[in-house]
Each structure stands twice: as C-alpha cells, then as structure tokens.
C-alpha cells in the first residue's frame, strides 16, 4: 500500500463526476505517471514528488484554502461560490459550463424581469445572491443540495439557478435558460502558502509541464509547399510562433513552409494559406510546446 509522503506536493482532483476523467488525463498528459484506475483516496506518482488525492469536488476549494492539498483542479463555479482564499493559477480548457437562471418553458417567467418576488432554487446560493444584488432584484433563494432541476415541477421553486453543460438536463425537465450568471471551466487553484514554501519549486516544475501541454493542445503544426513568389503573402497570413520556417525544395522555384499555428484560427489560416498559393498542406498535432 502506498503511503502519503508529507514532503510531497498534494493535488486534489475530483474522484467522479464531470471533471474526473479530464483531470487525470491532464496530469498524465503532462507526464505525471500514476495509477488512476481505482481512484482510491490517493495515488503517488512514480516519476514526480506528488500525491494525487481523489475527493468530492465540493471539498476541493476548502482543502486547498486550508492547505490539506497544495493544489486542486475544480470548476471555477465552486471557487466563486465558496469565496475561498486561494490563487487561481491556470485555466485548464475543459469542463466548460455555465451557471444559468432557467424556468419552465412557456410559463410565467420568460425574462430576468419576471423573477422578481419568485422562488429560485440553487446549490449556488452565494453566487445567486450576488447576481440578484448587483441587479437590484428581490427574489427568494431556495437552497438545494442536488436535483435542483426537479424543484419547479415539485412546486418547491418557480425557477432554478444551475449549471448547464450539454443542456440535456434542462431539456429533459422542460426548462429554458433565461440568463447567464457565470461562465465556468476547470481551473488549477493553489494554496496561498504553498507557492512560497518548500513546495514552490515543484509547483513551478508542474506548472511548466501543464502549460506546455495546454499550449500544445491549442496549437497545430502545418507543413505546406508553395512557389517562392507566394512567400510574402504567406508570411503575412501565417502567425507562427516567431515566423514560419522556409526551406528550399529540389524543385526550383518552390519552398516548403513549416509553422505552428493556433488551433482557434486554424481553418482561417488554412484558407488564407491556400488562397496565397500554398498546396499539399500537411497538419499534425503538437505533443508539447515549451516556451
Ligand atoms: C450539473 C447540474 C445538472 C447537470 C447539467 O450537475 O446540476 O444536473 O450538471 O449538465 P447537462 O447540461 O450536461 O445536462 P453536476 O454534474 O455538476 O453534478 P453535481 O452538481 O452533483 O456535482
Ligand atoms: Zn459536485
């Protein structure tokens, strides 16, 4: 049986739920080697001084605030709701969802103006209270611990404030979104003390690995052939990390152009590249990108 080594960094991740698999995949993608198949309370990495704690997501903000864990991977929605004193270090690019106000489709509540003096059920009372306050809306908050989407049908509430990711839960319960309270994704949070104590160095090593993985996920590597006289136009449409790499081809008058481009504008770059005269465009994934 592995043992918690108190010198090691500790990172808390969700044991099961929407962020669980992606959190493990992120750490493993960053080269941290550990067994996650059983999601026992914790696992020790074989090649990095870190323990992975598998816990309920609801506990992660407080664990990190109190230093039970140095780091945590959790939805921003929970960090905001708990108003914990932690540092948000990185946005992780998965677990996107929105906290919305929603109400029964075709019912009396169709816009934000209609929620005045109504009952709104939520597991996010602090976030909802702030939202109502900022807009000067007076409504009563019904606190739930789960299954919030059922409360209008049970006449426990008139509307809900809950997380939506695919939208399935709202659709199945015949609820329609009315307004967005908060946009959320998975974030890496850090205990305030850990970033200045003996763990600082290992946290920075881990951060470099996570950042390189995240940067790589957002980058494509492309190779294309082009006539030499198309180069000025190609240079102007290809962002690249610095500038594209240009190599002469055997075929005189032709060059090969290599560049790393952001995933976000990938298709725009490809179209512009084709219009500039490039052809035989080859695209590959980037595994790591260290900057
Ligand atoms: C949220 C929310 C909904 C569901 C919405 O719960 O409370 O039930 O997800 O997702 P959908 O739009 O994809 O249908 P979550 O999975 O976060 O579980 P938890 O609140 O029990 O942690
Ligand atoms: Zn939860």
CSV table of C-alpha atoms and ligand atoms in Angstrom, one decimal:
chain,number,residue,atom,x,y,z
A,1,UNK,CA,0.0,0.0,0.0
A,2,UNK,CA,1.3,3.4,-0.9
A,3,UNK,CA,1.7,6.0,1.8
A,4,UNK,CA,1.2,9.7,1.9
A,5,UNK,CA,4.7,11.3,1.9
A,6,UNK,CA,4.3,14.5,3.7
A,7,UNK,CA,7.2,16.1,1.8
A,8,UNK,CA,5.4,15.7,-1.5
A,9,UNK,CA,3.1,18.1,-3.2
A,10,UNK,CA,-0.5,17.2,-3.0
A,11,UNK,CA,-3.1,17.9,-5.7
A,12,UNK,CA,-6.8,17.3,-5.1
A,13,UNK,CA,-8.9,16.2,-8.1
A,14,UNK,CA,-12.5,15.1,-8.4
A,15,UNK,CA,-12.9,11.4,-7.8
A,16,UNK,CA,-16.0,11.0,-10.0
A,17,UNK,CA,-18.1,13.5,-12.0
A,18,UNK,CA,-17.8,15.8,-14.9
A,19,UNK,CA,-14.1,16.8,-14.3
A,20,UNK,CA,-12.7,13.5,-13.1
A,21,UNK,CA,-11.5,11.9,-16.3
A,22,UNK,CA,-10.2,15.1,-17.9
A,23,UNK,CA,-8.3,16.0,-14.7
A,24,UNK,CA,-6.5,12.6,-14.7
A,25,UNK,CA,-5.8,12.9,-18.4
A,26,UNK,CA,-4.3,16.3,-17.9
A,27,UNK,CA,-1.9,15.2,-15.3
A,28,UNK,CA,-0.9,12.1,-17.2
A,29,UNK,CA,-0.6,14.1,-20.4
A,30,UNK,CA,1.8,16.3,-18.5
A,31,UNK,CA,3.9,13.3,-17.9
A,32,UNK,CA,2.9,12.5,-14.3
A,33,UNK,CA,2.8,8.7,-14.0
A,34,UNK,CA,0.3,7.3,-11.5
A,35,UNK,CA,-2.5,4.7,-11.3
A,36,UNK,CA,-5.9,6.2,-11.5
A,37,UNK,CA,-8.0,3.1,-12.3
A,38,UNK,CA,-9.3,2.5,-8.8
A,39,UNK,CA,-9.5,6.2,-7.7
A,40,UNK,CA,-8.6,5.1,-4.1
A,41,UNK,CA,-8.3,8.0,-1.8
A,42,UNK,CA,-4.9,8.9,-3.2
A,43,UNK,CA,-2.2,7.8,-5.5
A,44,UNK,CA,1.5,8.5,-5.6
A,45,UNK,CA,3.2,9.5,-8.8
A,46,UNK,CA,6.1,7.3,-9.8
A,47,UNK,CA,8.2,9.9,-11.5
A,48,UNK,CA,7.3,13.2,-9.7
A,49,UNK,CA,7.1,14.1,-6.0
A,50,UNK,CA,3.3,14.5,-5.9
A,51,UNK,CA,0.4,12.7,-4.4
A,52,UNK,CA,-3.0,12.8,-6.1
A,53,UNK,CA,-6.0,13.0,-3.7
A,54,UNK,CA,-9.3,11.8,-5.2
A,55,UNK,CA,-12.1,13.6,-3.4
A,56,UNK,CA,-15.6,15.1,-3.9
A,57,UNK,CA,-15.3,18.2,-5.9
A,58,UNK,CA,-17.3,20.1,-3.3
A,59,UNK,CA,-14.4,19.6,-0.8
A,60,UNK,CA,-11.7,20.8,-3.1
A,61,UNK,CA,-11.9,24.6,-2.6
A,62,UNK,CA,-11.7,24.3,1.2
A,63,UNK,CA,-8.9,21.6,1.1
A,64,UNK,CA,-6.8,23.9,-1.0
A,65,UNK,CA,-7.6,27.0,1.1
A,66,UNK,CA,-6.7,25.1,4.3
A,67,UNK,CA,-3.6,23.6,2.9
A,68,UNK,CA,-4.8,20.0,3.1
A,69,UNK,CA,-3.8,20.0,-0.6
A,70,UNK,CA,-1.3,22.4,-2.2
A,71,UNK,CA,-3.2,22.4,-5.5
A,72,UNK,CA,-6.6,21.5,-6.8
A,73,UNK,CA,-8.4,21.0,-10.0
A,74,UNK,CA,-12.0,22.2,-9.7
A,75,UNK,CA,-14.7,24.2,-11.5
A,76,UNK,CA,-14.4,27.9,-11.2
A,77,UNK,CA,-18.1,27.9,-10.2
A,78,UNK,CA,-17.2,26.2,-6.9
A,79,UNK,CA,-14.3,28.5,-6.2
A,80,UNK,CA,-16.5,31.5,-6.7
A,81,UNK,CA,-19.4,30.1,-4.7
A,82,UNK,CA,-17.2,29.2,-1.7
A,83,UNK,CA,-15.4,32.5,-1.7
A,84,UNK,CA,-12.2,30.8,-0.7
A,85,UNK,CA,-8.8,32.4,-0.3
A,86,UNK,CA,-6.8,30.5,-3.0
A,87,UNK,CA,-4.9,31.5,-6.0
A,88,UNK,CA,-6.4,30.7,-9.4
A,89,UNK,CA,-3.3,29.7,-11.3
A,90,UNK,CA,-4.4,28.3,-14.7
A,91,UNK,CA,-7.5,27.9,-16.8
A,92,UNK,CA,-7.4,24.3,-17.9
A,93,UNK,CA,-9.5,24.4,-21.1
A,94,UNK,CA,-12.0,21.7,-20.2
A,95,UNK,CA,-15.1,21.3,-18.1
A,96,UNK,CA,-16.8,24.3,-19.7
A,97,UNK,CA,-20.2,25.1,-18.4
A,98,UNK,CA,-22.4,28.0,-17.5
A,99,UNK,CA,-24.4,28.8,-14.4
A,100,UNK,CA,-27.8,29.9,-15.6
A,101,UNK,CA,-31.2,31.0,-14.4
A,102,UNK,CA,-33.8,28.8,-16.0
A,103,UNK,CA,-37.6,28.5,-15.7
A,104,UNK,CA,-40.3,26.2,-17.0
A,105,UNK,CA,-40.8,26.6,-20.8
A,106,UNK,CA,-43.9,28.5,-21.7
A,107,UNK,CA,-44.5,29.5,-18.0
A,108,UNK,CA,-44.9,33.0,-16.5
A,109,UNK,CA,-41.1,33.5,-16.2
A,110,UNK,CA,-39.6,34.4,-19.6
A,111,UNK,CA,-37.1,37.1,-18.8
A,112,UNK,CA,-35.0,38.2,-15.8
A,113,UNK,CA,-37.6,40.9,-15.0
A,114,UNK,CA,-40.1,38.1,-14.3
A,115,UNK,CA,-38.1,36.6,-11.4
A,116,UNK,CA,-38.9,39.4,-9.0
A,117,UNK,CA,-40.5,38.1,-5.8
A,118,UNK,CA,-40.2,34.5,-7.1
A,119,UNK,CA,-38.5,31.5,-5.6
A,120,UNK,CA,-35.3,30.4,-7.2
A,121,UNK,CA,-33.8,27.0,-6.3
A,122,UNK,CA,-30.0,26.6,-6.4
A,123,UNK,CA,-27.0,24.8,-5.0
A,124,UNK,CA,-25.1,28.1,-5.6
A,125,UNK,CA,-26.8,30.5,-3.1
A,126,UNK,CA,-23.8,32.9,-2.6
A,127,UNK,CA,-23.3,33.3,-6.4
A,128,UNK,CA,-27.0,33.8,-7.0
A,129,UNK,CA,-27.3,36.2,-4.1
A,130,UNK,CA,-24.5,38.4,-5.6
A,131,UNK,CA,-26.2,38.2,-9.0
A,132,UNK,CA,-29.5,39.3,-7.7
A,133,UNK,CA,-27.9,42.0,-5.6
A,134,UNK,CA,-26.0,43.5,-8.5
A,135,UNK,CA,-29.2,43.8,-10.5
A,136,UNK,CA,-31.3,45.0,-7.6
A,137,UNK,CA,-33.7,42.1,-8.0
A,138,UNK,CA,-35.6,40.9,-4.9
A,139,UNK,CA,-36.3,37.2,-5.1
A,140,UNK,CA,-36.1,34.4,-2.5
A,141,UNK,CA,-33.4,31.7,-2.7
A,142,UNK,CA,-34.3,28.1,-2.0
A,143,UNK,CA,-31.1,26.2,-1.2
A,144,UNK,CA,-30.8,22.7,-2.7
A,145,UNK,CA,-28.1,20.1,-2.4
A,146,UNK,CA,-28.8,18.4,-5.7
A,147,UNK,CA,-31.5,17.6,-8.2
A,148,UNK,CA,-32.2,21.3,-8.5
A,149,UNK,CA,-33.9,20.8,-11.9
A,150,UNK,CA,-36.8,19.0,-10.3
A,151,UNK,CA,-37.8,21.8,-7.9
A,152,UNK,CA,-40.2,23.7,-10.3
A,153,UNK,CA,-42.2,20.5,-11.1
A,154,UNK,CA,-42.5,19.8,-7.3
A,155,UNK,CA,-43.6,23.4,-6.8
A,156,UNK,CA,-40.7,24.0,-4.4
A,157,UNK,CA,-39.4,26.8,-6.6
A,158,UNK,CA,-40.5,28.9,-9.6
A,159,UNK,CA,-37.1,28.9,-11.3
A,160,UNK,CA,-33.7,27.5,-10.8
A,161,UNK,CA,-30.1,28.6,-11.0
A,162,UNK,CA,-28.0,25.6,-12.0
A,163,UNK,CA,-25.1,24.5,-14.2
A,164,UNK,CA,-25.6,23.7,-17.8
A,165,UNK,CA,-23.0,21.9,-19.9
A,166,UNK,CA,-24.7,19.9,-22.7
A,167,UNK,CA,-28.2,21.3,-21.9
A,168,UNK,CA,-29.7,17.8,-21.6
A,169,UNK,CA,-30.8,18.2,-18.0
A,170,UNK,CA,-32.7,21.5,-18.8
A,171,UNK,CA,-34.3,20.0,-21.9
A,172,UNK,CA,-35.4,16.8,-20.2
A,173,UNK,CA,-37.1,18.8,-17.5
A,174,UNK,CA,-38.7,21.3,-19.9
A,175,UNK,CA,-36.8,24.3,-18.6
A,176,UNK,CA,-35.5,27.2,-20.7
A,177,UNK,CA,-32.4,29.3,-19.8
A,178,UNK,CA,-33.2,32.9,-19.1
A,179,UNK,CA,-29.8,34.5,-18.2
A,180,UNK,CA,-26.2,33.6,-17.6
A,181,UNK,CA,-24.9,34.1,-14.1
A,182,UNK,CA,-21.3,32.8,-14.5
A,183,UNK,CA,-19.2,31.1,-17.2
A,184,UNK,CA,-17.1,28.3,-15.7
A,185,UNK,CA,-14.3,25.9,-16.7
A,186,UNK,CA,-11.9,23.7,-14.8
A,187,UNK,CA,-9.1,25.7,-13.1
A,188,UNK,CA,-6.0,24.9,-11.2
A,189,UNK,CA,-6.0,26.5,-7.8
A,190,UNK,CA,-3.1,26.8,-5.3
A,191,UNK,CA,-2.9,27.1,-1.6
A,192,UNK,CA,-1.6,30.6,-0.8
A,193,UNK,CA,1.3,29.3,1.4
A,194,UNK,CA,2.4,26.5,-0.9
A,195,UNK,CA,3.7,28.9,-3.5
A,196,UNK,CA,6.3,30.4,-1.2
A,197,UNK,CA,7.3,27.4,0.9
A,198,UNK,CA,9.3,24.3,0.2
A,199,UNK,CA,6.8,23.2,-2.5
A,200,UNK,CA,7.4,26.3,-4.7
A,201,UNK,CA,10.0,24.6,-6.9
A,202,UNK,CA,7.9,21.5,-7.5
A,203,UNK,CA,4.8,23.6,-8.2
A,204,UNK,CA,6.7,25.6,-10.8
A,205,UNK,CA,8.1,22.4,-12.4
A,206,UNK,CA,4.5,21.0,-12.6
A,207,UNK,CA,3.2,24.4,-14.0
A,208,UNK,CA,5.8,24.3,-16.8
A,209,UNK,CA,4.6,20.8,-17.8
A,210,UNK,CA,0.9,21.7,-17.6
A,211,UNK,CA,1.5,24.9,-19.6
A,212,UNK,CA,3.4,23.1,-22.3
A,213,UNK,CA,0.6,20.5,-22.6
A,214,UNK,CA,-2.1,23.2,-22.7
A,215,UNK,CA,-0.2,25.3,-25.3
A,216,UNK,CA,0.3,22.1,-27.4
A,217,UNK,CA,-3.4,21.3,-27.3
A,218,UNK,CA,-4.1,24.8,-28.7
A,219,UNK,CA,-1.5,24.5,-31.5
A,220,UNK,CA,-1.3,22.7,-34.8
A,221,UNK,CA,1.9,22.2,-36.8
A,222,UNK,CA,1.5,22.7,-40.5
A,223,UNK,CA,3.8,22.0,-43.5
A,224,UNK,CA,3.0,23.2,-47.0
A,225,UNK,CA,4.6,23.6,-50.3
A,226,UNK,CA,4.5,26.9,-52.1
A,227,UNK,CA,6.0,28.8,-55.0
A,228,UNK,CA,8.8,31.2,-53.9
A,229,UNK,CA,6.9,34.2,-55.1
A,230,UNK,CA,4.0,33.4,-52.8
A,231,UNK,CA,6.2,33.7,-49.7
A,232,UNK,CA,5.5,37.4,-48.9
A,233,UNK,CA,1.7,36.7,-48.9
A,234,UNK,CA,2.2,33.5,-46.9
A,235,UNK,CA,4.3,35.3,-44.3
A,236,UNK,CA,1.5,37.9,-43.8
A,237,UNK,CA,-1.2,35.3,-43.2
A,238,UNK,CA,0.7,32.8,-41.1
A,239,UNK,CA,1.0,33.8,-37.5
A,240,UNK,CA,3.5,31.1,-36.4
A,241,UNK,CA,5.4,31.2,-33.1
A,242,UNK,CA,8.0,33.6,-34.4
A,243,UNK,CA,7.9,33.3,-38.2
A,244,UNK,CA,7.5,30.3,-40.5
A,245,UNK,CA,10.4,28.1,-41.3
A,246,UNK,CA,11.1,28.2,-45.0
A,247,UNK,CA,13.2,25.5,-46.8
A,248,UNK,CA,14.1,25.2,-50.5
A,249,UNK,CA,12.6,22.2,-52.3
A,250,UNK,CA,14.5,20.2,-55.0
A,251,UNK,CA,12.0,21.6,-57.4
A,252,UNK,CA,13.5,25.0,-58.2
A,253,UNK,CA,11.2,27.9,-57.5
A,254,UNK,CA,9.4,26.0,-54.7
A,255,UNK,CA,9.7,26.1,-51.0
A,256,UNK,CA,8.4,24.1,-48.0
A,257,UNK,CA,6.9,26.2,-45.3
A,258,UNK,CA,6.5,25.0,-41.7
A,259,UNK,CA,4.7,26.8,-39.0
A,260,UNK,CA,2.9,26.3,-35.6
A,261,UNK,CA,-0.5,28.0,-35.6
A,262,UNK,CA,-3.2,28.4,-33.0
A,263,UNK,CA,-6.0,25.9,-33.1
A,264,UNK,CA,-8.5,28.7,-32.6
A,265,UNK,CA,-7.9,30.3,-36.0
A,266,UNK,CA,-6.8,27.1,-37.7
A,267,UNK,CA,-9.2,26.9,-40.6
A,268,UNK,CA,-8.9,30.7,-41.3
A,269,UNK,CA,-5.1,30.2,-41.6
A,270,UNK,CA,-5.6,27.2,-43.9
A,271,UNK,CA,-7.9,29.1,-46.2
A,272,UNK,CA,-5.6,32.1,-46.3
A,273,UNK,CA,-2.7,29.8,-47.0
A,274,UNK,CA,-4.5,28.1,-49.9
A,275,UNK,CA,-5.5,31.5,-51.3
A,276,UNK,CA,-1.9,32.6,-51.1
A,277,UNK,CA,-0.8,29.7,-53.4
A,278,UNK,CA,0.3,27.0,-51.0
A,279,UNK,CA,-0.6,23.4,-51.7
A,280,UNK,CA,-0.1,19.9,-50.2
A,281,UNK,CA,-0.8,21.2,-46.7
A,282,UNK,CA,0.0,18.6,-44.1
A,283,UNK,CA,-1.2,19.1,-40.5
A,284,UNK,CA,-0.1,17.4,-37.3
A,285,UNK,CA,-0.8,17.5,-33.6
A,286,UNK,CA,1.8,19.1,-31.3
A,287,UNK,CA,2.6,17.0,-28.3
A,288,UNK,CA,4.3,19.6,-26.1
A,289,UNK,CA,5.1,23.2,-26.6
A,290,UNK,CA,7.7,24.6,-24.2
A,291,UNK,CA,8.1,28.4,-24.3
B,1,LIG,C1,-24.8,19.6,-13.1
B,1,LIG,C2,-26.2,20.3,-12.9
B,1,LIG,C3,-27.1,19.5,-13.8
B,1,LIG,C4,-26.2,18.9,-14.8
B,1,LIG,C5,-26.3,19.7,-16.1
B,1,LIG,O1,-24.6,18.7,-12.1
B,1,LIG,O2,-26.6,20.3,-11.6
B,1,LIG,O3,-27.7,18.5,-13.1
B,1,LIG,O4,-24.8,19.0,-14.3
B,1,LIG,O5,-25.5,19.1,-17.2
B,1,LIG,P1,-26.0,19.0,-18.6
B,1,LIG,O6,-26.3,20.3,-19.2
B,1,LIG,O7,-24.9,18.4,-19.4
B,1,LIG,O8,-27.2,18.1,-18.6
B,1,LIG,P2,-23.1,18.1,-11.9
B,1,LIG,O9,-22.8,17.1,-13.0
B,1,LIG,O10,-22.1,19.2,-11.8
B,1,LIG,O11,-23.2,17.2,-10.6
B,1,LIG,P3,-23.1,17.7,-9.1
B,1,LIG,O12,-23.8,19.0,-9.0
B,1,LIG,O13,-23.8,16.6,-8.4
B,1,LIG,O14,-21.6,17.8,-8.7
B,2,LIG,ZN1,-20.5,18.2,-7.1
